[in-house]
Short mmCIF file of C-alpha atoms in Angstrom, two decimals:
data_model
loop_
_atom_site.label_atom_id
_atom_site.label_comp_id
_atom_site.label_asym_id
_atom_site.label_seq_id
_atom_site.Cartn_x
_atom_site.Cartn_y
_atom_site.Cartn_z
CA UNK A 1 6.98 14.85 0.19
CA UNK A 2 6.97 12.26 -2.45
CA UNK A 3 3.84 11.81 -4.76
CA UNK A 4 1.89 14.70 -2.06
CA UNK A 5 1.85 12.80 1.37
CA UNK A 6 2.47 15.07 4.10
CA UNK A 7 3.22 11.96 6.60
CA UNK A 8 5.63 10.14 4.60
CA UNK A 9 7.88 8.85 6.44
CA UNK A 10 5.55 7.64 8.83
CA UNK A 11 3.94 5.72 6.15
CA UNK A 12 7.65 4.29 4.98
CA UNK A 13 7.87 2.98 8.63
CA UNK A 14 4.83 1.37 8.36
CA UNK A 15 4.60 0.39 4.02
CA UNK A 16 8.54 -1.20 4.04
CA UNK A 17 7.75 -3.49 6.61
CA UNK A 18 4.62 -4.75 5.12
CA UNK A 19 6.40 -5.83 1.99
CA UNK A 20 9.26 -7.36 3.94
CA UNK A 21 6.78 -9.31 6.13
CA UNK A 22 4.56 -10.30 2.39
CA UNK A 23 7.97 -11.44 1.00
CA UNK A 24 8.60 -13.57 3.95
CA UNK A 25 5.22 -14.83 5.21
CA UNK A 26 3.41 -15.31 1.57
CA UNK A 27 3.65 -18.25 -0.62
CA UNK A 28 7.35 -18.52 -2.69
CA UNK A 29 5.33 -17.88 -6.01
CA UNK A 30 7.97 -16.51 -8.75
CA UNK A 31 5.84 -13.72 -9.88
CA UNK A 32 5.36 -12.36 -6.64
CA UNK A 33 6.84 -8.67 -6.75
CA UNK A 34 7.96 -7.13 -3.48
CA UNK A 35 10.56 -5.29 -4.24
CA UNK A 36 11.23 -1.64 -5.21
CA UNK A 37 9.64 -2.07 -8.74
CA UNK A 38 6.53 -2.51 -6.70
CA UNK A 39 6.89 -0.44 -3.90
CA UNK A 40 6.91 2.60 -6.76
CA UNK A 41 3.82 1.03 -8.02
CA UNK A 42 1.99 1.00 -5.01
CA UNK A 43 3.59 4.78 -4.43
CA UNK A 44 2.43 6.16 -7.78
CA UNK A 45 -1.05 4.56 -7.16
CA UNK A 46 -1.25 5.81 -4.14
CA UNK A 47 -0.65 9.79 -5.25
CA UNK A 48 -3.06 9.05 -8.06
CA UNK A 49 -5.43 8.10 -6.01
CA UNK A 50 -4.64 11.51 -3.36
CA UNK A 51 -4.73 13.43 -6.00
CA UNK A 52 -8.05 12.35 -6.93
CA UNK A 53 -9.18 12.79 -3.30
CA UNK A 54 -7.41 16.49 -2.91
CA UNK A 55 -10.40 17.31 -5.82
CA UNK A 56 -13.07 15.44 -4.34
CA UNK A 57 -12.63 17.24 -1.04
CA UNK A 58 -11.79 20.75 -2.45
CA UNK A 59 -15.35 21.52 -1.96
CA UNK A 60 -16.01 19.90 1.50
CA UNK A 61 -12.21 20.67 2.90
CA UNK A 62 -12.57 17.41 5.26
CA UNK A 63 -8.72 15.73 5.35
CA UNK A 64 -7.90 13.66 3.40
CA UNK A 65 -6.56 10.02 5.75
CA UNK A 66 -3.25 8.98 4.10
CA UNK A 67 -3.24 5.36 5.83
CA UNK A 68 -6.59 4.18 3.70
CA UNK A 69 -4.85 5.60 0.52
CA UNK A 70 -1.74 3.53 0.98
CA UNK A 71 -3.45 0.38 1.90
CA UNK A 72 -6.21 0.68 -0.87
CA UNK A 73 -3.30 1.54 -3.39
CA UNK A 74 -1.01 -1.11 -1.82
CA UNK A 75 -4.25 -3.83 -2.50
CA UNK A 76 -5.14 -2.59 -5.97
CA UNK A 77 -1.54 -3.39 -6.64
CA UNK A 78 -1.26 -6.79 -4.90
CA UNK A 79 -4.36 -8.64 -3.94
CA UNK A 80 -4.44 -9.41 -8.06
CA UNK A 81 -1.41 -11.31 -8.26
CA UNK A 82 -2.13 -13.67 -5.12
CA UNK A 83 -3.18 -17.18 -4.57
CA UNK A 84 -6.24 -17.33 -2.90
CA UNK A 85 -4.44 -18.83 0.47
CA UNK A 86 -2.26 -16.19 0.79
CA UNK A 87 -4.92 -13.56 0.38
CA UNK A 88 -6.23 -14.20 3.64
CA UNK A 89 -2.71 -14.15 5.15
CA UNK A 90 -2.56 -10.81 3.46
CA UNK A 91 -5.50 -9.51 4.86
CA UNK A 92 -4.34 -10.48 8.39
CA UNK A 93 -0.93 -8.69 7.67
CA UNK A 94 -3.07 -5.66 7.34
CA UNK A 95 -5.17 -5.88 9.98
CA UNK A 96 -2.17 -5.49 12.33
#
C-alpha cells in the first residue's frame, strides 16, 4: 500500500475522520490546513518516518506499530500550527 503501510485502509478509516472531526471541532483559524494538501503531508511523513523504523528494526525484526507512526507524523504536521486552546482539544481527539 501507499507510502509502505500494510494496514492502510484501516488507518484511512481511522486518519479521515480525525481531520474531519479537527476541521469541525478546532478553532476557525484561516491557516488551519485539513484538507488533502495535508492529509499527503501527514502521509509522506508518516512513510518517512516507517521507513526509518523498517532500518532501525532490521536488526531486532520486532514490528513495526503503524498507529504510533500515523499519529506521531499526523502531530509533527499539526500540533505546530495550533493555538494553544485547541491543542488540548487536539490531544483529546486523539485520545479517543
Amino acid at each position: 500500500y501507499s507510502q509502505g503501510f500494510h494496514d492502510a485502509q484501516t488507518l484511512a478509516r481511522k486518519i479521515v475522520p480525525l481531520f474531519k472531526l479537527c476541521s469541525d471541532q478546532l478553532s476557525p483559524c484561516s491557516h488551519y490546513d485539513f484538507g488533502l494538501r495535508s492529509l499527503k503531508s501527514v502521509l509522506v511523513g508518516a512513510g518517512q518516518v516507517k521507513r526509518d523504523a523498517i532500518a532501525a528494526a532490521s536488526a531486532t525484526d520486532e514490528p513495526i506499530q503503524e498507529i504510533p507512526i500515523i499519529i506521531k507524523s499526523f502531530c509533527s504536521a499539526v500540533i505546530p500550527k495550533l493555538l494553544p486552546d485547541d491543542i488540548s482539544l487536539l490531544q483529546s481527539l486523539l485520545r479517543d
